[in-house]
Short mmCIF file of C-alpha atoms and ligand atoms in Angstrom, two decimals:
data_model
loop_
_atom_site.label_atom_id
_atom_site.label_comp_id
_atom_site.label_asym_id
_atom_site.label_seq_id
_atom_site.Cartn_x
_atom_site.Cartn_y
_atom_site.Cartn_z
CA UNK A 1 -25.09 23.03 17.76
CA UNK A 2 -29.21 22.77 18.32
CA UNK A 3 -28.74 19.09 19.86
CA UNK A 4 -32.98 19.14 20.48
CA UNK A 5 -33.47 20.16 17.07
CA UNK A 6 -30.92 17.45 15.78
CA UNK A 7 -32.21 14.76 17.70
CA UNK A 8 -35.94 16.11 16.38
CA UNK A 9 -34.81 15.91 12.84
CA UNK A 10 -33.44 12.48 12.82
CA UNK A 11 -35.68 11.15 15.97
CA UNK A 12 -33.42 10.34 18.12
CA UNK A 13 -34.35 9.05 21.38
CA UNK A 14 -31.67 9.36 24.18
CA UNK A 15 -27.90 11.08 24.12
CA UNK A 16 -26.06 10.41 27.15
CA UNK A 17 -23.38 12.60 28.10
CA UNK A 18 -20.81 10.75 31.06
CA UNK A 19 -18.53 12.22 33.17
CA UNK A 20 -16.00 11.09 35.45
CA UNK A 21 -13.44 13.43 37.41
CA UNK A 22 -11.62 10.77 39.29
CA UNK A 23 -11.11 8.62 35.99
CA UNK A 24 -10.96 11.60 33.80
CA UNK A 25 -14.22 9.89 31.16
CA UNK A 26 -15.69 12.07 28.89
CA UNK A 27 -18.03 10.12 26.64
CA UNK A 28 -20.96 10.37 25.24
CA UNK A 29 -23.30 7.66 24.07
CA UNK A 30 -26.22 8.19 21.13
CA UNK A 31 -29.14 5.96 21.05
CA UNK A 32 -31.09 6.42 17.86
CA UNK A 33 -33.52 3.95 17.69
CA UNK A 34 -34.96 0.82 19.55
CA UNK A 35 -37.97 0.12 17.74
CA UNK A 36 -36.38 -3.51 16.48
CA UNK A 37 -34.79 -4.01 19.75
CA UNK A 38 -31.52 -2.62 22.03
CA UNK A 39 -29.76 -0.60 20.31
CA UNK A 40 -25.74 -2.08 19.56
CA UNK A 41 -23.19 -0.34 18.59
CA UNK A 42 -18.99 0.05 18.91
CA UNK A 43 -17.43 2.43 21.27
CA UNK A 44 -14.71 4.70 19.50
CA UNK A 45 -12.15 6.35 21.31
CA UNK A 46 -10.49 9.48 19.36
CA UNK A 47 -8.98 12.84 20.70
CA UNK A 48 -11.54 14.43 19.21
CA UNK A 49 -11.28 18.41 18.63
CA UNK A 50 -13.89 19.62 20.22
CA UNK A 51 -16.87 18.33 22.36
CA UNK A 52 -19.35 19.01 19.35
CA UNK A 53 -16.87 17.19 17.28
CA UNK A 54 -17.69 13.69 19.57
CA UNK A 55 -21.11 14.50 20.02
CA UNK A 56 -22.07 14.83 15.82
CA UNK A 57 -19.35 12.04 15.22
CA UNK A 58 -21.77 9.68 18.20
CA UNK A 59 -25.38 10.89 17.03
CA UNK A 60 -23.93 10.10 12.97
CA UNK A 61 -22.75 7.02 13.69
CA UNK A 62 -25.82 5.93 15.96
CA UNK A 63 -28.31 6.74 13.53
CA UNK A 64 -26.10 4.57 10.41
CA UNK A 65 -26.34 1.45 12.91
CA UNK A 66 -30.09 1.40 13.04
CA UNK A 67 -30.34 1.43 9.18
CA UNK A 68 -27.43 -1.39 9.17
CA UNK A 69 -28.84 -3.63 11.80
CA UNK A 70 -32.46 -2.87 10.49
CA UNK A 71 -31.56 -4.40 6.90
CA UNK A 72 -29.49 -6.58 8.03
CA UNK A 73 -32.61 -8.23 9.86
CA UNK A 74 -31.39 -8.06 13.02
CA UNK A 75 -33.60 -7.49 16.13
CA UNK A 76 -31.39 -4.85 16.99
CA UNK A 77 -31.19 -0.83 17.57
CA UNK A 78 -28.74 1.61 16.45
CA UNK A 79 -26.54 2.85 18.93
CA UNK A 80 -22.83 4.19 19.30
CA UNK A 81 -20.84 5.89 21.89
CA UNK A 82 -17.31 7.73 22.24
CA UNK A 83 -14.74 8.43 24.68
CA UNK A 84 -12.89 11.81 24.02
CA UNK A 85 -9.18 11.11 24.51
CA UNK A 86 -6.06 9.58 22.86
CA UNK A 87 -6.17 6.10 22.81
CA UNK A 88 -2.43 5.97 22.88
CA UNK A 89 -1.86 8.31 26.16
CA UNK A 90 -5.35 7.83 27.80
CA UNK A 91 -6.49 4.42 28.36
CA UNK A 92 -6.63 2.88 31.80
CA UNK A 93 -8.79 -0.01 33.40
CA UNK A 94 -10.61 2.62 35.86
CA UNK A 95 -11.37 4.75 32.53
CA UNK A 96 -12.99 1.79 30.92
CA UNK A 97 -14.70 0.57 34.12
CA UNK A 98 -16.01 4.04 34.89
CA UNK A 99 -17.70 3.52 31.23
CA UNK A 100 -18.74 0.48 31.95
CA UNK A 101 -21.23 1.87 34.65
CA UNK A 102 -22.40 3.90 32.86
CA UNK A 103 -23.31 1.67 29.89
CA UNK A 104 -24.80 -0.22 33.20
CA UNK A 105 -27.33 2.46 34.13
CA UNK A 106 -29.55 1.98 30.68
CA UNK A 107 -30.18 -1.36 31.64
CA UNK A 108 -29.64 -2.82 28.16
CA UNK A 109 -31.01 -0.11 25.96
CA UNK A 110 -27.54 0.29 24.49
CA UNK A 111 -25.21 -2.42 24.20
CA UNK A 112 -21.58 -1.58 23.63
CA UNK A 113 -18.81 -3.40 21.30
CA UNK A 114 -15.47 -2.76 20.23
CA UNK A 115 -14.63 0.29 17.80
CA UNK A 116 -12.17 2.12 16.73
CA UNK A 117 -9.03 2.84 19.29
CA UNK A 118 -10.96 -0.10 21.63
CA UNK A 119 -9.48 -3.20 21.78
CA UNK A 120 -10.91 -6.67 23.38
CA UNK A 121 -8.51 -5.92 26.40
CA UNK A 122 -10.53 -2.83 27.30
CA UNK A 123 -13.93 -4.33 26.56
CA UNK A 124 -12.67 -6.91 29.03
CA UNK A 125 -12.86 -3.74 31.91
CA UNK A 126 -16.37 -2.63 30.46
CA UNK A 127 -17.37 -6.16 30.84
CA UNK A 128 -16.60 -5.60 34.65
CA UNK A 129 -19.04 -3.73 35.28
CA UNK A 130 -21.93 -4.19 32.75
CA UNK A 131 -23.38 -7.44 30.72
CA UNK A 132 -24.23 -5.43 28.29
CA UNK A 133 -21.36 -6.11 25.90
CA UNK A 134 -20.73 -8.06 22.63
CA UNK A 135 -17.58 -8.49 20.85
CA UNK A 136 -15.91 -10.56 23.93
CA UNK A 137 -12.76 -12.38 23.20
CA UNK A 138 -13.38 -15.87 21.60
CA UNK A 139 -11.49 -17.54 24.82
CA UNK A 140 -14.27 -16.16 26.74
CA UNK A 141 -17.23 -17.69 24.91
CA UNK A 142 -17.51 -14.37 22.54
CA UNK A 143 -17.19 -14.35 18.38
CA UNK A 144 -13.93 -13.39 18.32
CA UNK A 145 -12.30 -12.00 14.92
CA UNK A 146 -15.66 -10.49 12.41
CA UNK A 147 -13.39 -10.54 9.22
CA UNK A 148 -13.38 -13.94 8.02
CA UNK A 149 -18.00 -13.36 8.34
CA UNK A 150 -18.02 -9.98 6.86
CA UNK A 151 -15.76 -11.50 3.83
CA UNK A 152 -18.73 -14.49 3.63
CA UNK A 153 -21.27 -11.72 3.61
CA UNK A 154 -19.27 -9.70 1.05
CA UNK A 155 -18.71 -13.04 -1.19
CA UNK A 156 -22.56 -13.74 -0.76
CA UNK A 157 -23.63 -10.09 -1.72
CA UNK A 158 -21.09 -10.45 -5.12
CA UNK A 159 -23.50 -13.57 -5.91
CA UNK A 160 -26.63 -12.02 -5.43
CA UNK A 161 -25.25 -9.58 -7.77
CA UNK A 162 -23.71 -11.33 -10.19
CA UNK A 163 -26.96 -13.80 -10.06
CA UNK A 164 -29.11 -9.90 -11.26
CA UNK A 165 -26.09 -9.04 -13.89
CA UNK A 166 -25.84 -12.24 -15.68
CA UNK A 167 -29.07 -14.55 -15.00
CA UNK A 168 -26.28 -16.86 -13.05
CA UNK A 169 -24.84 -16.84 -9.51
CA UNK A 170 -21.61 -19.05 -10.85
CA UNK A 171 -18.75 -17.01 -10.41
CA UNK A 172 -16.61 -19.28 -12.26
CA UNK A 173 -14.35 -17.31 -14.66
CA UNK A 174 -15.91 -14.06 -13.54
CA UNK A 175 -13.36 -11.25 -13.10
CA UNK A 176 -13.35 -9.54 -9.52
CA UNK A 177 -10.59 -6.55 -8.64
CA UNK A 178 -10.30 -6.60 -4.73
CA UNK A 179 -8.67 -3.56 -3.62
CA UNK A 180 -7.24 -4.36 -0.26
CA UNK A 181 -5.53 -7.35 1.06
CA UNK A 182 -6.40 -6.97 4.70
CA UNK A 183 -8.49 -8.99 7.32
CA UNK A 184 -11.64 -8.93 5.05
CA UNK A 185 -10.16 -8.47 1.50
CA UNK A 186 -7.55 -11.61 1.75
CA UNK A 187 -10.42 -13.91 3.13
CA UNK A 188 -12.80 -12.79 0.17
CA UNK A 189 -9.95 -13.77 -2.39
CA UNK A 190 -10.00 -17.51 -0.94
CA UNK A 191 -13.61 -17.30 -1.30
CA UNK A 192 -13.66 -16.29 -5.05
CA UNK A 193 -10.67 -18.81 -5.88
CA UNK A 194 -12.32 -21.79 -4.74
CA UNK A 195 -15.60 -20.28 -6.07
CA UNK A 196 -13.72 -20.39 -9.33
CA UNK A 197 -13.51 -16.35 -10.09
CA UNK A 198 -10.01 -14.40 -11.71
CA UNK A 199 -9.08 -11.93 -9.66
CA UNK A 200 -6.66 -8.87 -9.95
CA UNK A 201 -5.89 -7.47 -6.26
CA UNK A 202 -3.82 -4.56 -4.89
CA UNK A 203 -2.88 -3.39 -1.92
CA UNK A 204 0.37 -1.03 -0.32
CA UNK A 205 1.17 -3.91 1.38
CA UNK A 206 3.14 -5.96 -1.26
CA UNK A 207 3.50 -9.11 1.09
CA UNK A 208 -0.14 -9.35 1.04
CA UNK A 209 -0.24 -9.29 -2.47
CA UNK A 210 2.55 -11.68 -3.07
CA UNK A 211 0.56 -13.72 -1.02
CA UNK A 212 -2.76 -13.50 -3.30
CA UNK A 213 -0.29 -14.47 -5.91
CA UNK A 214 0.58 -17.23 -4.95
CA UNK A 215 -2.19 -19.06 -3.22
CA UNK A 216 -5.07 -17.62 -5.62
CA UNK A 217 -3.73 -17.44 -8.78
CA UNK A 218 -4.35 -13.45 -8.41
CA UNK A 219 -2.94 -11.33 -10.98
CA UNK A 220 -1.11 -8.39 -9.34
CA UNK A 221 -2.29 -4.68 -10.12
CA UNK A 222 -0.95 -1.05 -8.94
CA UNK A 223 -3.30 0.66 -5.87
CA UNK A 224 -4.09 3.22 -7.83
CA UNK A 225 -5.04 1.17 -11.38
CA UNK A 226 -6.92 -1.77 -9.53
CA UNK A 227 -9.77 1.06 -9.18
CA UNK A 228 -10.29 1.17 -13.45
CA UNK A 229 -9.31 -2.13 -14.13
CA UNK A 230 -11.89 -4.19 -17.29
CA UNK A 231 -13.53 -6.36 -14.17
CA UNK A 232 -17.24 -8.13 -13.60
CA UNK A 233 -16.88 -7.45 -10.17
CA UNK A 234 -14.52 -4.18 -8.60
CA UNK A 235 -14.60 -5.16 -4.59
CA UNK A 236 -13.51 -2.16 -2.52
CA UNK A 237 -11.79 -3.84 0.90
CA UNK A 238 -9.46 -0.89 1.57
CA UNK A 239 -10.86 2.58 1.87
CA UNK A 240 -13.74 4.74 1.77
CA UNK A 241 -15.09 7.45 -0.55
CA UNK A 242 -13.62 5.48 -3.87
CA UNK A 243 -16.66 6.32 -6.03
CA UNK A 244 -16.73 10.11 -6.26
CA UNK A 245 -16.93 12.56 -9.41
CA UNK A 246 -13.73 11.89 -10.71
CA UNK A 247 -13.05 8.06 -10.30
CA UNK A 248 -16.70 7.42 -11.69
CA UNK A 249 -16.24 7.63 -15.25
CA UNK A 250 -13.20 6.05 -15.43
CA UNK A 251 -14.97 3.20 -14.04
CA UNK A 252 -14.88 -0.94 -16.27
CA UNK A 253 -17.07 -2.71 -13.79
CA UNK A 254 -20.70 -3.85 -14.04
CA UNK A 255 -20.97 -4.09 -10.35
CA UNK A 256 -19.28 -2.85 -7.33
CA UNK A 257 -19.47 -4.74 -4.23
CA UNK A 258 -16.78 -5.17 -1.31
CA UNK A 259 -16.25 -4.44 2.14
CA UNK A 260 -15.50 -1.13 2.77
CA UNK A 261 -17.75 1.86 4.70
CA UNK A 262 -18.98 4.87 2.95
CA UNK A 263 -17.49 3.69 -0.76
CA UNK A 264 -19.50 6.11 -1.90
CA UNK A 265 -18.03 9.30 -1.65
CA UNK A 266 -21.44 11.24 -1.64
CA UNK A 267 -25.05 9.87 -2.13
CA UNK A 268 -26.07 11.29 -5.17
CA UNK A 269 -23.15 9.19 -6.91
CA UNK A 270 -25.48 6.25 -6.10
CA UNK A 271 -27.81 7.55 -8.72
CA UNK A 272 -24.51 8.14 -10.77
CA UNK A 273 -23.70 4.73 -11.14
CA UNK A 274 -27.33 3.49 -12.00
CA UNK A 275 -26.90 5.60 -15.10
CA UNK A 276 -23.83 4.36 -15.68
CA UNK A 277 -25.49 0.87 -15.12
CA UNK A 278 -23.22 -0.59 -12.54
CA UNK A 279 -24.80 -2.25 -9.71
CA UNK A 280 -24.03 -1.05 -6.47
CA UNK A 281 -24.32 -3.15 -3.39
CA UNK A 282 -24.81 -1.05 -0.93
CA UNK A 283 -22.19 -0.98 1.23
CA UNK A 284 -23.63 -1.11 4.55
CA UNK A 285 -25.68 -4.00 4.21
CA UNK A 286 -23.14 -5.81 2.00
CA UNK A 287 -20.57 -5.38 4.72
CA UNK A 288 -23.00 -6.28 7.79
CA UNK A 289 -21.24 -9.85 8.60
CA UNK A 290 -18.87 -8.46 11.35
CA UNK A 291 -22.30 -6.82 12.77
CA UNK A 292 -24.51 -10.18 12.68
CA UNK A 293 -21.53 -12.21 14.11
CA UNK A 294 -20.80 -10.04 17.13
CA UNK A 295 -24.55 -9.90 17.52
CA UNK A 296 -24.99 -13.56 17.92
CA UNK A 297 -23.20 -13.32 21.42
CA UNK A 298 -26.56 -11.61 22.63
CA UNK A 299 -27.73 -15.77 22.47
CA UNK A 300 -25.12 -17.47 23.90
CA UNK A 301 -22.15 -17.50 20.49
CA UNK A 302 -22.76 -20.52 17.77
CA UNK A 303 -20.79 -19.87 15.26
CA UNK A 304 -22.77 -22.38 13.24
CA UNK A 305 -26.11 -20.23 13.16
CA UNK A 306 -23.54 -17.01 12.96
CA UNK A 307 -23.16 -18.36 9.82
CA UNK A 308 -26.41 -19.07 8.46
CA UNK A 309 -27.29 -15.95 9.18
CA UNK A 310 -24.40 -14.01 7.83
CA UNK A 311 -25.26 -15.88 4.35
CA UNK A 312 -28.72 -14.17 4.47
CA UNK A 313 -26.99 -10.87 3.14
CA UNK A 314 -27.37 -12.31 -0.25
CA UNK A 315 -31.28 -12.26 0.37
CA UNK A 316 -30.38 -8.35 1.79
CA UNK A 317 -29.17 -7.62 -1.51
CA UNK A 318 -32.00 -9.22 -3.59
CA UNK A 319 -34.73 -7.50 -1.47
CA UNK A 320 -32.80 -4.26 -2.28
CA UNK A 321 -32.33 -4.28 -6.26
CA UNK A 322 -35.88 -5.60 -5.74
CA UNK A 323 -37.07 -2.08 -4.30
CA UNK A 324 -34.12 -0.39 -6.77
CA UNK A 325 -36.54 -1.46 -9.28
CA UNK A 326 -39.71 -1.42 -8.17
CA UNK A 327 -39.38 1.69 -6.91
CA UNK A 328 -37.07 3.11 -9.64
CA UNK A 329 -34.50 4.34 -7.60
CA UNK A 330 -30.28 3.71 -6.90
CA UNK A 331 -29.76 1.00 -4.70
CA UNK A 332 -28.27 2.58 -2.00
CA UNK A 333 -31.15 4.56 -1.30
CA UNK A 334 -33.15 0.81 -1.65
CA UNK A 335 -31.04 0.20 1.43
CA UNK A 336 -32.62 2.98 2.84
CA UNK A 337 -36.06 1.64 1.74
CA UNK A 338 -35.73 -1.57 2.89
CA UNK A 339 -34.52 -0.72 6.65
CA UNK A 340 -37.16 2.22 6.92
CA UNK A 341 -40.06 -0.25 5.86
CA UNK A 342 -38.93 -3.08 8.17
CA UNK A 343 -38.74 -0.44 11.49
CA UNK A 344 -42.15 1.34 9.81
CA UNK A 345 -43.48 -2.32 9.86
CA UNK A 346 -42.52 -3.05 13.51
CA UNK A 347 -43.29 0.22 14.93
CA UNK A 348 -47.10 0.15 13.76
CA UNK A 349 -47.18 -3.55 15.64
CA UNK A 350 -45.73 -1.71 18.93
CA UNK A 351 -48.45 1.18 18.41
CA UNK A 352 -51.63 -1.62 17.98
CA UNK A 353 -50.34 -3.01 21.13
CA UNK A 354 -48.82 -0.53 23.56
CA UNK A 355 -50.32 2.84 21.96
CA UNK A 356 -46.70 4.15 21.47
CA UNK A 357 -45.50 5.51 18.35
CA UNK A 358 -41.70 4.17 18.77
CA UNK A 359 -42.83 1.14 21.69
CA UNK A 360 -39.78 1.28 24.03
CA UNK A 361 -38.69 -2.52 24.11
CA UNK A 362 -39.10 -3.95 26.94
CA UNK A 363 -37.57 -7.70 25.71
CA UNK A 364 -34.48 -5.59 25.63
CA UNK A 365 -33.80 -6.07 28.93
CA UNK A 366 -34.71 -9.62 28.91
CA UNK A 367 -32.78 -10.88 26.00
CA UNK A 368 -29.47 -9.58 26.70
P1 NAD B 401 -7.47 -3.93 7.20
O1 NAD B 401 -6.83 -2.71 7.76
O2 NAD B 401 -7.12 -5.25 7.77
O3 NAD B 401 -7.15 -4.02 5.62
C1 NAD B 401 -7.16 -2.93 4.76
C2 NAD B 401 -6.12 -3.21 3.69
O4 NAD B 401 -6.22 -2.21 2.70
C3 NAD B 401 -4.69 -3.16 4.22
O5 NAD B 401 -4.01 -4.35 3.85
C4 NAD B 401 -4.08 -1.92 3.56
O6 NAD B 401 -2.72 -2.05 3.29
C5 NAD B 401 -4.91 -1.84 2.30
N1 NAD B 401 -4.94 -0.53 1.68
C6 NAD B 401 -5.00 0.69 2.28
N2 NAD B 401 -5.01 1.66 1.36
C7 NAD B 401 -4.97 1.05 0.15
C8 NAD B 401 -4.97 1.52 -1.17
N3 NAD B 401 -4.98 2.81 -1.48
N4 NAD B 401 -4.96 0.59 -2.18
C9 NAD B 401 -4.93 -0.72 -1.91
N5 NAD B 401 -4.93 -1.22 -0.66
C10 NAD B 401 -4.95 -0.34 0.35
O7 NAD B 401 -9.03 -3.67 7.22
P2 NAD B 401 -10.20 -4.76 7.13
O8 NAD B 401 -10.61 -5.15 8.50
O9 NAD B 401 -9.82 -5.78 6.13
O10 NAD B 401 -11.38 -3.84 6.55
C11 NAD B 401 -11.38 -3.43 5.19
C12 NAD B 401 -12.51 -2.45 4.99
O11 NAD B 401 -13.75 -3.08 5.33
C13 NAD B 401 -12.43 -1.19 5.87
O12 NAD B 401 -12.96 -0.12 5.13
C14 NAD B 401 -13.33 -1.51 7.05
O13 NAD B 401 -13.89 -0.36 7.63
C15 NAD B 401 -14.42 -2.33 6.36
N6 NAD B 401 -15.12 -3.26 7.24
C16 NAD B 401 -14.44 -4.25 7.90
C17 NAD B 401 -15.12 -5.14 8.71
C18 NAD B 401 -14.39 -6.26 9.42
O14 NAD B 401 -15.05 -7.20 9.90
N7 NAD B 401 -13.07 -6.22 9.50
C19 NAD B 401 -16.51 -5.04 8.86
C20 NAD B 401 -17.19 -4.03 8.16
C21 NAD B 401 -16.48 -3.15 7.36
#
């Protein structure tokens, strides 16, 4: 791997690489951009197969948090970082501490949160050692849970779009599929019943859908029909990659708009359902309330103004079939539009004032 000519390609500004003998860390953090301000992102811990493996998986995932926190309109950088090992065998409070100093020595520029195989226990240990952590337990003044926000942001998204698909936002009567009863999808089905909507769900969990059963009114559907169900609305909450070249035509929605990362299975099936002339809300800016919560702790957590904010994905999504059209393209490249414009906008501020193409921020040290 040509990590120079990677990091040239996609401009990224700083990879970190942090070692450890006594604690046994291997991690690596990527910091792609801090034009909008420190760059936030989750830690991941996976036994990754090879060092190259981390390293792509840290620099990927970096770069997709600047575009996420850029739309979402948050004064925020993308950032991400990853500890090679197996979260089952390796954990240990000097492992996480020994991370934690390192997250320490950028002084802010990246700001760590919880991710895959990292759980609030070990952000506790980060915390230790560095203040530059969000997603604290809620006993300890932090946001606690995202779900119950990134189902609010998912629910406001659906009106935006159902407000573009049918000249109304009421979602009385309208017929949503949500596939996946988990932490998001179960919170968006209270949402849509007391919004008034009919919804099918699914999920491999049949508790969960009992459950939808009974307290929504939600007619039940098999996992692997809820996809093709007739629907206004088909919400993925479950997995990722659902849109690809053989679920697409089999498609009876007029918009698709849930919770779930990377629904689409490759890009270009973006521009496959605008032909088809189903509405995609992209997925992550639809899915950005877990992101806008946890970054609320950066001001001292109100879950109040959390709130407020999280409900502004609904003007996310109108700015972005507003670019989908005026710039004739698929939405999820909109997405695109919209995050590139808003750092393009910022960036030529920072250059009037400080002569510096990307201006290094340097309120992110004093904000967080
Ligand atoms: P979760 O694990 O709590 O729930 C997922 C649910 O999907 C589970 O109940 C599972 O049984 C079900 N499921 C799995 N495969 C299925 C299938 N083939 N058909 C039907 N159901 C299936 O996860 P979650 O926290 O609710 O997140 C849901 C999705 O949203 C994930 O893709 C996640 O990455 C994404 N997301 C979540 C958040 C958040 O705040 N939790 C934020 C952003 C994105």
């Amino acid at each position: 791997m040509h990590i120079f000519e990677e990091m040239a390609e996609y401009r990224y500004e700083q990879l970190v690489f942090c070692h450890d003998k006594s604690t046994g860390l291997r991690a690596v953090i990527a910091i792609h951009d801090t034009t909008l301000g420190p760059s936030l992102g989750g830690c991941r811990m996976w036994p990754y197969a090879s060092e190259e493996e981390a390293v792509v998986d840290a620099l990927r995932l970096a770069r997709g948090m600047t575009y996420k926190a850029a739309a979402s309109g948050l004064n925020l950088g993308g950032g991400k970082s990853v500890i090679i090992g197996d979260p089952k065998r390796d954990k240990s409070e000097a492992l996480f501490r020994s991370f934690g100093r390192y997250v320490e020595t950028l002084g802010g520029r990246y700001i760590v949160a919880e991710d895959v195989g990292i759980s609030p226990e070990e952000i506790e240990h980060i915390r230790v050692e560095t203040s530059h952590v969000a997603g604290v337990d809620i006993t300890r003044g932090g946001s606690g849970d995202p779900s119950p926000l990134t189902a609010l942001g998912v629910f406001e998204g659906i009106r935006a779009c159902v407000a573009e698909a049918r000249g109304s936002d009421a979602l009385e009567g309208v017929a949503v599929a949500v596939q996946g009863l988990g932490h998001v999808g179960y919170h968006l089905c209270r949402l849509l019943h007391e919004a008034g909507a009919r919804m099918m769900v699914a999920d491999l969990n049949a508790a969960a859908v009992e459950g939808a059963v009974a307290e929504f009114g939600a007619k039940a559907a098999e996992p692997d029909e809820i996809l093709f169900v007739p629907c206004d609305v088909f919400a993925p909450c479950a997995l990722g990659a659902v849109v690809d070249d053989e679920t697409l035509p089999r498609l009876r929605c007029s918009i698709i708009a849930g919770s779930a990362n990377n629904v689409l299975a490759e890009a270009r099936h973006g521009e496959a359902l605008a032909e088809r002339g189903i509405l995609y809300a992209p997925d992550y800016v639809i899915n950005a309330g877990g992101l806008i919560n946890v970054a609320d702790e950066l001001e001292g957590y109100n879950r109040e103004r959390a709130t407020k904010r999280v409900m502004r994905i609904r003007d996310s999504v109108e700015r972005i079939i507003a670019i989908s059209k005026r710039d004739g393209v698929p939405t999820n490249v909109a997405a695109d539009t919209l995050a590139l414009e808003r750092i393009a906008a910022i960036s030529s501020m920072e250059r009037l004032h400080t002569g510096h193409p990307y201006g290094t921020l340097r309120r992110s040290r004093e904000t967080i």
